[in-house]
Short mmCIF file of N, CA and C in Angstrom, two decimals:
data_model
loop_
_atom_site.label_atom_id
_atom_site.label_comp_id
_atom_site.label_asym_id
_atom_site.label_seq_id
_atom_site.Cartn_x
_atom_site.Cartn_y
_atom_site.Cartn_z
N MET A 294 83.67 -10.01 3.79
CA MET A 294 82.51 -9.65 4.61
C MET A 294 81.49 -10.78 4.54
N SER A 295 80.94 -11.14 5.70
CA SER A 295 79.98 -12.23 5.72
C SER A 295 78.69 -11.85 6.43
N ARG A 296 78.41 -10.56 6.52
CA ARG A 296 77.20 -10.12 7.23
C ARG A 296 76.03 -10.02 6.27
N SER A 297 74.89 -10.56 6.70
CA SER A 297 73.67 -10.47 5.91
C SER A 297 72.54 -9.90 6.75
N LEU A 298 71.58 -9.31 6.06
CA LEU A 298 70.41 -8.71 6.71
C LEU A 298 69.22 -9.64 6.54
N ILE A 299 68.54 -9.93 7.65
CA ILE A 299 67.30 -10.70 7.61
C ILE A 299 66.15 -9.76 7.98
N VAL A 300 65.26 -9.53 7.03
CA VAL A 300 64.09 -8.66 7.24
C VAL A 300 62.90 -9.57 7.56
N VAL A 301 62.35 -9.43 8.76
CA VAL A 301 61.33 -10.35 9.24
C VAL A 301 59.91 -9.78 9.07
N ASP A 302 59.13 -10.43 8.26
CA ASP A 302 57.66 -10.30 8.23
C ASP A 302 57.14 -8.87 8.10
N VAL A 303 57.71 -8.11 7.19
CA VAL A 303 57.20 -6.74 6.97
C VAL A 303 56.03 -6.85 5.99
N GLN A 304 54.90 -7.32 6.52
CA GLN A 304 53.73 -7.65 5.72
C GLN A 304 52.54 -6.80 6.10
N LYS A 305 51.59 -6.69 5.18
CA LYS A 305 50.44 -5.81 5.39
C LYS A 305 49.67 -6.14 6.66
N ASP A 306 49.47 -7.42 6.95
CA ASP A 306 48.66 -7.77 8.12
C ASP A 306 49.31 -7.39 9.44
N PHE A 307 50.63 -7.15 9.44
CA PHE A 307 51.31 -6.78 10.67
C PHE A 307 51.52 -5.27 10.80
N CYS A 308 51.02 -4.52 9.83
CA CYS A 308 51.12 -3.06 9.87
C CYS A 308 49.73 -2.46 10.06
N GLU A 309 49.69 -1.17 10.30
CA GLU A 309 48.43 -0.48 10.50
C GLU A 309 47.45 -0.81 9.38
N GLY A 310 46.22 -1.16 9.76
CA GLY A 310 45.20 -1.54 8.79
C GLY A 310 45.13 -3.03 8.54
N GLY A 311 46.10 -3.79 9.06
CA GLY A 311 46.11 -5.24 8.89
C GLY A 311 45.31 -5.94 9.98
N SER A 312 45.24 -7.27 9.90
CA SER A 312 44.42 -8.02 10.85
C SER A 312 45.07 -8.17 12.22
N VAL A 313 46.40 -8.08 12.28
CA VAL A 313 47.13 -8.13 13.55
C VAL A 313 48.15 -6.99 13.54
N PRO A 314 47.66 -5.74 13.57
CA PRO A 314 48.56 -4.61 13.36
C PRO A 314 49.47 -4.33 14.55
N VAL A 315 50.70 -3.94 14.22
CA VAL A 315 51.66 -3.49 15.23
C VAL A 315 51.88 -2.00 15.00
N ALA A 316 51.64 -1.19 16.01
CA ALA A 316 51.80 0.25 15.88
C ALA A 316 53.23 0.57 15.47
N GLY A 317 53.38 1.35 14.40
CA GLY A 317 54.70 1.70 13.91
C GLY A 317 55.19 0.79 12.80
N GLY A 318 54.39 -0.19 12.42
CA GLY A 318 54.79 -1.12 11.39
C GLY A 318 55.10 -0.46 10.06
N ALA A 319 54.22 0.45 9.63
CA ALA A 319 54.43 1.13 8.34
C ALA A 319 55.70 1.99 8.38
N ARG A 320 55.94 2.62 9.53
CA ARG A 320 57.15 3.44 9.68
C ARG A 320 58.40 2.58 9.58
N ILE A 321 58.37 1.41 10.21
CA ILE A 321 59.52 0.50 10.16
C ILE A 321 59.71 -0.03 8.75
N ALA A 322 58.61 -0.29 8.04
CA ALA A 322 58.72 -0.74 6.64
C ALA A 322 59.49 0.28 5.81
N THR A 323 59.18 1.56 6.01
CA THR A 323 59.89 2.62 5.29
C THR A 323 61.35 2.69 5.72
N ALA A 324 61.59 2.61 7.03
CA ALA A 324 62.96 2.71 7.54
C ALA A 324 63.83 1.57 7.00
N ILE A 325 63.27 0.36 6.93
CA ILE A 325 64.04 -0.78 6.43
C ILE A 325 64.33 -0.60 4.95
N ALA A 326 63.36 -0.13 4.19
CA ALA A 326 63.59 0.11 2.76
C ALA A 326 64.71 1.13 2.56
N GLU A 327 64.73 2.17 3.40
CA GLU A 327 65.79 3.18 3.31
C GLU A 327 67.14 2.60 3.72
N LEU A 328 67.15 1.73 4.73
CA LEU A 328 68.38 1.06 5.15
C LEU A 328 68.95 0.23 3.99
N ILE A 329 68.08 -0.50 3.33
CA ILE A 329 68.52 -1.34 2.21
C ILE A 329 69.06 -0.47 1.07
N GLU A 330 68.40 0.63 0.81
CA GLU A 330 68.85 1.54 -0.25
C GLU A 330 70.24 2.08 0.07
N ARG A 331 70.45 2.48 1.32
CA ARG A 331 71.76 3.01 1.74
C ARG A 331 72.84 1.93 1.74
N SER A 332 72.44 0.69 1.97
CA SER A 332 73.40 -0.40 2.13
C SER A 332 73.75 -1.08 0.81
N ALA A 333 73.12 -0.69 -0.27
CA ALA A 333 73.31 -1.38 -1.55
C ALA A 333 74.80 -1.48 -1.89
N GLY A 334 75.27 -2.72 -2.01
CA GLY A 334 76.67 -2.96 -2.35
C GLY A 334 77.66 -2.67 -1.26
N GLY A 335 77.15 -2.43 -0.03
CA GLY A 335 78.07 -2.04 1.03
C GLY A 335 78.00 -2.89 2.26
N ASP A 336 77.06 -2.58 3.16
CA ASP A 336 77.05 -3.17 4.49
C ASP A 336 76.75 -4.67 4.51
N TYR A 337 75.97 -5.14 3.56
CA TYR A 337 75.51 -6.52 3.60
C TYR A 337 75.88 -7.28 2.34
N GLN A 338 76.39 -8.49 2.57
CA GLN A 338 76.70 -9.36 1.44
C GLN A 338 75.41 -9.86 0.79
N TYR A 339 74.42 -10.17 1.64
CA TYR A 339 73.11 -10.62 1.15
C TYR A 339 72.02 -9.99 1.99
N ILE A 340 70.86 -9.83 1.39
CA ILE A 340 69.67 -9.35 2.08
C ILE A 340 68.56 -10.35 1.79
N VAL A 341 67.94 -10.87 2.84
CA VAL A 341 66.84 -11.81 2.67
C VAL A 341 65.64 -11.32 3.48
N ALA A 342 64.48 -11.84 3.14
CA ALA A 342 63.25 -11.48 3.85
C ALA A 342 62.47 -12.73 4.19
N THR A 343 61.73 -12.68 5.29
CA THR A 343 60.84 -13.78 5.65
C THR A 343 59.39 -13.32 5.49
N ARG A 344 58.52 -14.31 5.26
CA ARG A 344 57.09 -14.02 5.13
C ARG A 344 56.29 -15.08 5.88
N ASP A 345 55.38 -14.62 6.74
CA ASP A 345 54.36 -15.52 7.25
C ASP A 345 53.53 -15.96 6.06
N HIS A 346 53.22 -17.26 5.98
CA HIS A 346 52.60 -17.82 4.78
C HIS A 346 51.69 -18.97 5.20
N HIS A 347 50.58 -18.61 5.85
CA HIS A 347 49.74 -19.63 6.49
C HIS A 347 48.73 -20.23 5.51
N ILE A 348 48.70 -21.55 5.49
CA ILE A 348 47.70 -22.29 4.72
C ILE A 348 46.68 -22.90 5.69
N ASP A 349 47.18 -23.72 6.60
CA ASP A 349 46.34 -24.31 7.64
C ASP A 349 47.19 -24.49 8.90
N PRO A 350 47.37 -23.40 9.66
CA PRO A 350 48.28 -23.47 10.81
C PRO A 350 47.64 -23.98 12.09
N GLY A 351 46.48 -24.61 11.98
CA GLY A 351 45.85 -25.22 13.15
C GLY A 351 45.47 -24.22 14.21
N SER A 352 45.86 -24.50 15.46
CA SER A 352 45.44 -23.66 16.59
C SER A 352 46.12 -22.30 16.63
N HIS A 353 47.04 -22.04 15.70
CA HIS A 353 47.66 -20.72 15.62
C HIS A 353 46.62 -19.65 15.27
N PHE A 354 45.58 -20.03 14.51
CA PHE A 354 44.46 -19.14 14.23
C PHE A 354 43.35 -19.42 15.25
N SER A 355 42.83 -18.37 15.86
CA SER A 355 41.80 -18.56 16.88
C SER A 355 40.81 -17.40 16.88
N ASP A 356 39.55 -17.72 17.17
CA ASP A 356 38.53 -16.69 17.37
C ASP A 356 38.68 -16.05 18.75
N THR A 357 39.38 -16.73 19.66
CA THR A 357 39.66 -16.20 21.00
C THR A 357 41.17 -16.29 21.25
N PRO A 358 41.93 -15.48 20.52
CA PRO A 358 43.40 -15.59 20.59
C PRO A 358 43.98 -15.14 21.92
N ASP A 359 45.12 -15.78 22.28
CA ASP A 359 45.83 -15.34 23.49
C ASP A 359 46.97 -14.37 23.14
N PHE A 360 47.20 -14.16 21.84
CA PHE A 360 48.24 -13.25 21.33
C PHE A 360 49.64 -13.63 21.81
N LYS A 361 49.79 -14.91 22.15
CA LYS A 361 51.11 -15.47 22.43
C LYS A 361 51.35 -16.64 21.48
N ASP A 362 50.46 -17.61 21.55
CA ASP A 362 50.54 -18.77 20.66
C ASP A 362 49.45 -18.75 19.58
N SER A 363 48.35 -18.07 19.88
CA SER A 363 47.25 -17.99 18.92
C SER A 363 46.90 -16.54 18.61
N PHE A 364 46.47 -16.32 17.37
CA PHE A 364 46.21 -14.98 16.87
C PHE A 364 45.00 -15.01 15.96
N PRO A 365 44.39 -13.83 15.68
CA PRO A 365 43.36 -13.80 14.64
C PRO A 365 43.95 -14.25 13.30
N VAL A 366 43.10 -14.62 12.38
CA VAL A 366 43.54 -15.04 11.05
C VAL A 366 44.41 -13.94 10.43
N HIS A 367 45.58 -14.32 9.91
CA HIS A 367 46.50 -13.34 9.34
C HIS A 367 47.41 -14.01 8.32
N CYS A 368 47.92 -13.23 7.40
CA CYS A 368 48.94 -13.67 6.43
C CYS A 368 48.58 -15.01 5.79
N VAL A 369 47.33 -15.10 5.33
CA VAL A 369 46.88 -16.31 4.63
C VAL A 369 47.54 -16.34 3.25
N ALA A 370 48.14 -17.49 2.92
CA ALA A 370 48.84 -17.64 1.64
C ALA A 370 47.92 -17.23 0.49
N GLY A 371 48.41 -16.33 -0.34
CA GLY A 371 47.65 -15.85 -1.48
C GLY A 371 46.75 -14.66 -1.17
N GLY A 372 46.59 -14.32 0.11
CA GLY A 372 45.75 -13.19 0.49
C GLY A 372 46.52 -11.88 0.49
N GLU A 373 45.79 -10.79 0.41
CA GLU A 373 46.42 -9.47 0.36
C GLU A 373 47.23 -9.19 1.63
N GLY A 374 46.72 -9.64 2.77
CA GLY A 374 47.40 -9.37 4.04
C GLY A 374 48.77 -10.02 4.14
N SER A 375 49.01 -11.06 3.35
CA SER A 375 50.31 -11.73 3.40
C SER A 375 51.37 -11.03 2.56
N GLU A 376 50.94 -10.08 1.74
CA GLU A 376 51.88 -9.37 0.87
C GLU A 376 52.79 -8.46 1.68
N PHE A 377 53.97 -8.19 1.14
CA PHE A 377 54.85 -7.23 1.78
C PHE A 377 54.19 -5.86 1.82
N HIS A 378 54.46 -5.10 2.88
CA HIS A 378 53.90 -3.75 3.00
C HIS A 378 54.41 -2.91 1.83
N PRO A 379 53.56 -2.06 1.26
CA PRO A 379 53.98 -1.28 0.09
C PRO A 379 55.18 -0.37 0.32
N ASN A 380 55.45 0.01 1.57
CA ASN A 380 56.63 0.83 1.84
C ASN A 380 57.92 0.02 1.71
N PHE A 381 57.81 -1.31 1.86
CA PHE A 381 58.97 -2.20 1.78
C PHE A 381 59.01 -2.99 0.47
N ALA A 382 57.87 -3.28 -0.09
CA ALA A 382 57.77 -4.17 -1.26
C ALA A 382 58.70 -3.79 -2.42
N PRO A 383 58.91 -2.48 -2.72
CA PRO A 383 59.80 -2.15 -3.85
C PRO A 383 61.23 -2.69 -3.68
N ALA A 384 61.68 -2.87 -2.44
CA ALA A 384 63.01 -3.44 -2.23
C ALA A 384 63.06 -4.88 -2.73
N VAL A 385 61.92 -5.57 -2.62
CA VAL A 385 61.84 -6.96 -3.07
C VAL A 385 61.68 -7.01 -4.59
N THR A 386 60.69 -6.28 -5.08
CA THR A 386 60.42 -6.32 -6.53
C THR A 386 61.55 -5.67 -7.32
N GLY A 387 62.28 -4.77 -6.68
CA GLY A 387 63.40 -4.11 -7.36
C GLY A 387 64.69 -4.90 -7.34
N GLY A 388 64.65 -6.10 -6.79
CA GLY A 388 65.82 -6.97 -6.83
C GLY A 388 66.85 -6.73 -5.76
N LYS A 389 66.52 -5.93 -4.75
CA LYS A 389 67.51 -5.67 -3.69
C LYS A 389 67.48 -6.74 -2.60
N VAL A 390 66.43 -7.56 -2.60
CA VAL A 390 66.33 -8.68 -1.67
C VAL A 390 66.69 -9.95 -2.44
N ASP A 391 67.68 -10.69 -1.92
CA ASP A 391 68.23 -11.83 -2.65
C ASP A 391 67.37 -13.08 -2.58
N ALA A 392 66.59 -13.23 -1.52
CA ALA A 392 65.74 -14.42 -1.39
C ALA A 392 64.64 -14.14 -0.37
N VAL A 393 63.52 -14.85 -0.53
CA VAL A 393 62.39 -14.75 0.40
C VAL A 393 62.13 -16.14 0.96
N PHE A 394 61.94 -16.20 2.28
CA PHE A 394 61.71 -17.47 2.97
C PHE A 394 60.31 -17.48 3.57
N PHE A 395 59.52 -18.47 3.19
CA PHE A 395 58.13 -18.59 3.61
C PHE A 395 58.04 -19.52 4.81
N LYS A 396 57.26 -19.11 5.81
CA LYS A 396 57.17 -19.91 7.03
C LYS A 396 55.72 -20.02 7.50
N GLY A 397 55.45 -21.11 8.20
CA GLY A 397 54.16 -21.24 8.87
C GLY A 397 53.02 -21.77 8.05
N ALA A 398 53.30 -22.47 6.96
CA ALA A 398 52.19 -22.99 6.14
C ALA A 398 51.24 -23.82 6.98
N HIS A 399 51.78 -24.72 7.79
CA HIS A 399 50.93 -25.63 8.57
C HIS A 399 51.29 -25.61 10.05
N SER A 400 51.84 -24.48 10.52
CA SER A 400 52.22 -24.36 11.93
C SER A 400 52.29 -22.89 12.30
N ALA A 401 52.56 -22.63 13.58
CA ALA A 401 52.71 -21.24 14.02
C ALA A 401 53.97 -20.62 13.41
N SER A 402 55.09 -21.29 13.56
CA SER A 402 56.35 -20.95 12.88
C SER A 402 56.71 -19.47 12.97
N LYS A 403 57.19 -19.04 14.12
CA LYS A 403 57.57 -17.64 14.28
C LYS A 403 58.95 -17.32 13.71
N SER A 404 59.84 -18.29 13.71
CA SER A 404 61.21 -18.02 13.31
C SER A 404 61.42 -18.16 11.81
N GLY A 405 62.17 -17.22 11.25
CA GLY A 405 62.54 -17.31 9.85
C GLY A 405 63.37 -18.55 9.55
N PHE A 406 64.02 -19.10 10.58
CA PHE A 406 64.83 -20.30 10.39
C PHE A 406 63.97 -21.56 10.27
N GLU A 407 62.67 -21.42 10.44
CA GLU A 407 61.75 -22.52 10.19
C GLU A 407 61.20 -22.45 8.76
N GLY A 408 61.58 -21.42 8.03
CA GLY A 408 61.06 -21.23 6.69
C GLY A 408 61.97 -21.78 5.61
N ALA A 409 61.46 -21.74 4.38
CA ALA A 409 62.23 -22.19 3.22
C ALA A 409 61.90 -21.30 2.04
N ASP A 410 62.85 -21.24 1.09
CA ASP A 410 62.58 -20.46 -0.12
C ASP A 410 61.76 -21.30 -1.10
N GLU A 411 61.50 -20.77 -2.29
CA GLU A 411 60.64 -21.46 -3.24
C GLU A 411 61.24 -22.78 -3.73
N GLN A 412 62.55 -22.96 -3.55
CA GLN A 412 63.20 -24.22 -3.92
C GLN A 412 63.25 -25.21 -2.76
N GLY A 413 62.72 -24.79 -1.60
CA GLY A 413 62.72 -25.67 -0.44
C GLY A 413 63.97 -25.60 0.41
N THR A 414 64.85 -24.64 0.13
CA THR A 414 66.09 -24.49 0.90
C THR A 414 65.80 -23.72 2.18
N SER A 415 66.27 -24.24 3.31
CA SER A 415 66.07 -23.54 4.58
C SER A 415 66.94 -22.29 4.64
N LEU A 416 66.54 -21.36 5.50
CA LEU A 416 67.30 -20.12 5.66
C LEU A 416 68.73 -20.41 6.12
N ALA A 417 68.88 -21.30 7.10
CA ALA A 417 70.23 -21.61 7.60
C ALA A 417 71.11 -22.18 6.50
N ASP A 418 70.57 -23.12 5.73
CA ASP A 418 71.37 -23.72 4.66
C ASP A 418 71.71 -22.69 3.59
N TRP A 419 70.77 -21.84 3.26
CA TRP A 419 70.99 -20.81 2.24
C TRP A 419 72.14 -19.90 2.66
N LEU A 420 72.12 -19.47 3.92
CA LEU A 420 73.18 -18.59 4.42
C LEU A 420 74.52 -19.30 4.49
N ARG A 421 74.52 -20.53 4.99
CA ARG A 421 75.78 -21.28 5.15
C ARG A 421 76.46 -21.52 3.81
N THR A 422 75.69 -21.88 2.79
CA THR A 422 76.29 -22.17 1.49
C THR A 422 76.91 -20.93 0.87
N ARG A 423 76.55 -19.77 1.37
CA ARG A 423 77.12 -18.52 0.87
C ARG A 423 78.17 -17.95 1.80
N GLY A 424 78.56 -18.71 2.81
CA GLY A 424 79.63 -18.29 3.71
C GLY A 424 79.26 -17.24 4.72
N VAL A 425 77.98 -17.04 4.95
CA VAL A 425 77.53 -16.02 5.90
C VAL A 425 77.78 -16.51 7.33
N GLU A 426 78.32 -15.62 8.15
CA GLU A 426 78.59 -15.93 9.55
C GLU A 426 77.86 -15.00 10.51
N ASP A 427 77.57 -13.78 10.05
CA ASP A 427 76.93 -12.76 10.90
C ASP A 427 75.62 -12.31 10.25
N VAL A 428 74.58 -12.15 11.09
CA VAL A 428 73.30 -11.68 10.57
C VAL A 428 72.78 -10.53 11.43
N ASP A 429 72.21 -9.55 10.76
CA ASP A 429 71.43 -8.50 11.42
C ASP A 429 69.97 -8.84 11.21
N VAL A 430 69.17 -8.76 12.28
CA VAL A 430 67.76 -9.10 12.21
C VAL A 430 66.93 -7.85 12.50
N VAL A 431 65.99 -7.55 11.61
CA VAL A 431 65.12 -6.38 11.73
C VAL A 431 63.71 -6.80 11.35
N GLY A 432 62.72 -5.94 11.64
CA GLY A 432 61.37 -6.20 11.16
C GLY A 432 60.32 -6.20 12.23
N ILE A 433 59.30 -7.04 12.05
CA ILE A 433 58.10 -7.06 12.88
C ILE A 433 57.86 -8.50 13.37
N ALA A 434 57.69 -8.70 14.61
CA ALA A 434 57.75 -7.79 15.74
C ALA A 434 58.92 -8.21 16.63
N THR A 435 59.52 -7.22 17.28
CA THR A 435 60.69 -7.45 18.13
C THR A 435 60.44 -8.58 19.13
N ASP A 436 59.23 -8.62 19.70
CA ASP A 436 58.93 -9.55 20.78
C ASP A 436 58.30 -10.86 20.30
N HIS A 437 58.19 -11.03 19.00
CA HIS A 437 57.63 -12.28 18.47
C HIS A 437 58.57 -12.88 17.42
N CYS A 438 58.35 -12.54 16.15
CA CYS A 438 59.10 -13.22 15.08
C CYS A 438 60.54 -12.73 14.95
N VAL A 439 60.81 -11.47 15.24
CA VAL A 439 62.21 -11.00 15.28
C VAL A 439 62.95 -11.72 16.39
N ARG A 440 62.32 -11.81 17.55
CA ARG A 440 62.92 -12.53 18.68
C ARG A 440 63.24 -13.97 18.31
N ALA A 441 62.25 -14.69 17.80
CA ALA A 441 62.44 -16.10 17.47
C ALA A 441 63.52 -16.28 16.41
N THR A 442 63.55 -15.40 15.42
CA THR A 442 64.54 -15.50 14.34
C THR A 442 65.95 -15.26 14.86
N ALA A 443 66.11 -14.24 15.70
CA ALA A 443 67.43 -13.93 16.25
C ALA A 443 67.94 -15.06 17.15
N LEU A 444 67.06 -15.58 18.00
CA LEU A 444 67.47 -16.66 18.89
C LEU A 444 67.82 -17.92 18.10
N ASP A 445 67.06 -18.22 17.07
CA ASP A 445 67.36 -19.39 16.24
C ASP A 445 68.63 -19.19 15.41
N ALA A 446 68.93 -17.95 15.06
CA ALA A 446 70.18 -17.68 14.34
C ALA A 446 71.37 -18.11 15.19
N VAL A 447 71.33 -17.75 16.47
CA VAL A 447 72.42 -18.14 17.37
C VAL A 447 72.46 -19.66 17.52
N LYS A 448 71.30 -20.29 17.68
CA LYS A 448 71.26 -21.76 17.81
C LYS A 448 71.83 -22.43 16.57
N ALA A 449 71.67 -21.79 15.41
CA ALA A 449 72.16 -22.36 14.16
C ALA A 449 73.63 -22.05 13.92
N GLY A 450 74.26 -21.31 14.85
CA GLY A 450 75.69 -21.07 14.75
C GLY A 450 76.10 -19.74 14.14
N PHE A 451 75.14 -18.84 13.93
CA PHE A 451 75.45 -17.52 13.39
C PHE A 451 75.64 -16.54 14.54
N ARG A 452 76.42 -15.50 14.30
CA ARG A 452 76.49 -14.38 15.23
C ARG A 452 75.35 -13.44 14.85
N ALA A 453 74.49 -13.13 15.81
CA ALA A 453 73.27 -12.37 15.50
C ALA A 453 73.25 -11.03 16.21
N ARG A 454 72.71 -10.06 15.49
CA ARG A 454 72.54 -8.71 16.04
C ARG A 454 71.13 -8.25 15.68
N VAL A 455 70.39 -7.74 16.66
CA VAL A 455 69.07 -7.16 16.41
C VAL A 455 69.23 -5.64 16.41
N CYS A 456 68.78 -5.02 15.34
CA CYS A 456 68.89 -3.56 15.19
C CYS A 456 67.55 -2.93 15.54
N LEU A 457 67.44 -2.44 16.77
CA LEU A 457 66.15 -1.96 17.28
C LEU A 457 65.63 -0.73 16.54
N ASP A 458 66.52 0.01 15.89
CA ASP A 458 66.06 1.17 15.12
C ASP A 458 65.25 0.75 13.90
N TYR A 459 65.31 -0.53 13.56
CA TYR A 459 64.61 -1.05 12.39
C TYR A 459 63.69 -2.21 12.77
N ALA A 460 63.20 -2.18 13.99
CA ALA A 460 62.27 -3.21 14.47
C ALA A 460 61.22 -2.53 15.35
N VAL A 461 60.07 -3.16 15.46
CA VAL A 461 59.02 -2.61 16.30
C VAL A 461 58.36 -3.76 17.05
N GLY A 462 58.09 -3.51 18.35
CA GLY A 462 57.49 -4.53 19.19
C GLY A 462 56.01 -4.30 19.40
N VAL A 463 55.34 -5.35 19.88
CA VAL A 463 53.90 -5.27 20.12
C VAL A 463 53.61 -4.52 21.41
N ALA A 464 54.34 -4.86 22.49
CA ALA A 464 54.05 -4.26 23.79
C ALA A 464 55.35 -4.07 24.57
N PRO A 465 55.41 -3.04 25.42
CA PRO A 465 56.64 -2.77 26.17
C PRO A 465 57.12 -3.94 27.02
N HIS A 466 56.21 -4.62 27.73
CA HIS A 466 56.66 -5.67 28.66
C HIS A 466 57.19 -6.89 27.90
N THR A 467 56.58 -7.25 26.78
CA THR A 467 57.08 -8.40 26.03
C THR A 467 58.35 -8.04 25.25
N THR A 468 58.47 -6.79 24.84
CA THR A 468 59.70 -6.34 24.19
C THR A 468 60.86 -6.35 25.18
N ALA A 469 60.59 -5.90 26.41
CA ALA A 469 61.63 -5.93 27.46
C ALA A 469 62.07 -7.37 27.74
N ALA A 470 61.12 -8.29 27.75
CA ALA A 470 61.45 -9.71 27.97
C ALA A 470 62.30 -10.24 26.82
N ALA A 471 61.98 -9.82 25.59
CA ALA A 471 62.78 -10.24 24.44
C ALA A 471 64.21 -9.74 24.55
N LEU A 472 64.39 -8.51 25.02
CA LEU A 472 65.74 -7.96 25.20
C LEU A 472 66.54 -8.78 26.22
N ASP A 473 65.86 -9.23 27.27
CA ASP A 473 66.52 -10.11 28.25
C ASP A 473 66.93 -11.42 27.59
N ASP A 474 66.02 -11.97 26.76
CA ASP A 474 66.33 -13.22 26.06
C ASP A 474 67.54 -13.05 25.14
N PHE A 475 67.61 -11.90 24.47
CA PHE A 475 68.75 -11.64 23.59
C PHE A 475 70.06 -11.64 24.38
N GLN A 476 70.04 -10.96 25.51
CA GLN A 476 71.25 -10.87 26.32
C GLN A 476 71.70 -12.25 26.78
N GLN A 477 70.76 -13.06 27.23
CA GLN A 477 71.10 -14.39 27.73
C GLN A 477 71.62 -15.29 26.62
N ALA A 478 71.13 -15.10 25.38
CA ALA A 478 71.51 -15.96 24.27
C ALA A 478 72.77 -15.48 23.55
N GLY A 479 73.24 -14.28 23.89
CA GLY A 479 74.41 -13.74 23.22
C GLY A 479 74.10 -13.00 21.94
N VAL A 480 72.85 -12.57 21.79
CA VAL A 480 72.47 -11.74 20.65
C VAL A 480 72.84 -10.30 20.95
N THR A 481 73.60 -9.67 20.08
CA THR A 481 73.95 -8.26 20.24
C THR A 481 72.75 -7.40 19.89
N VAL A 482 72.57 -6.30 20.59
CA VAL A 482 71.46 -5.38 20.31
C VAL A 482 72.03 -4.00 20.07
N THR A 483 71.56 -3.35 19.01
CA THR A 483 71.95 -1.98 18.73
C THR A 483 70.71 -1.12 18.66
N GLY A 484 70.89 0.19 18.83
CA GLY A 484 69.77 1.12 18.74
C GLY A 484 68.93 1.12 19.99
N ALA A 485 67.77 1.73 19.88
CA ALA A 485 66.88 1.88 21.03
C ALA A 485 65.46 1.44 20.65
N VAL A 486 64.73 0.95 21.66
CA VAL A 486 63.34 0.57 21.44
C VAL A 486 62.55 1.83 21.11
N PRO A 487 61.82 1.87 19.99
CA PRO A 487 61.03 3.05 19.66
C PRO A 487 59.97 3.31 20.72
N ALA A 488 59.66 4.57 20.95
CA ALA A 488 58.59 4.92 21.88
C ALA A 488 57.27 4.37 21.38
N GLN A 489 56.45 3.85 22.30
CA GLN A 489 55.18 3.23 21.90
C GLN A 489 54.04 4.21 22.12
#
């Protein structure tokens, strides 16, 4: 088996009460934690997570954000908002997540494939050295960082699947556009878009 799970940006700032909240974020955090618990030793060879980790991302932070390329200040390295959501965090602290990849220190960096672990290893290299060929992508948000991660997975030579039952989007129209992008790129999609 060579399938791994990539959990994208299930962080406090992207859930209710955060600086850039996505409705349903806390619910998805719980659902992903339950998925990982059910999958222990079974469905996935490896489970990894990505984290927005901004130090000085330039124009990605804006007082007048367009919510496409620029956003309010969020997920500042070392800040509370950058921490994993408490509904998901026990999966990490409990050792069920094999590695964490930090992205966006000095850039927008939406894709987990632009990140690196604490040793500086990229996500693609980490997966390849372990023989991973297939990835499931879940997390926040379907139309932003989940989208970018899934599309980059395919570009990096992995077979990618987005599991919509474990992802949440910001808005219906941008989520629909992401689904079109997945189809065109050959990303498999399972589940259904949650009601907004």
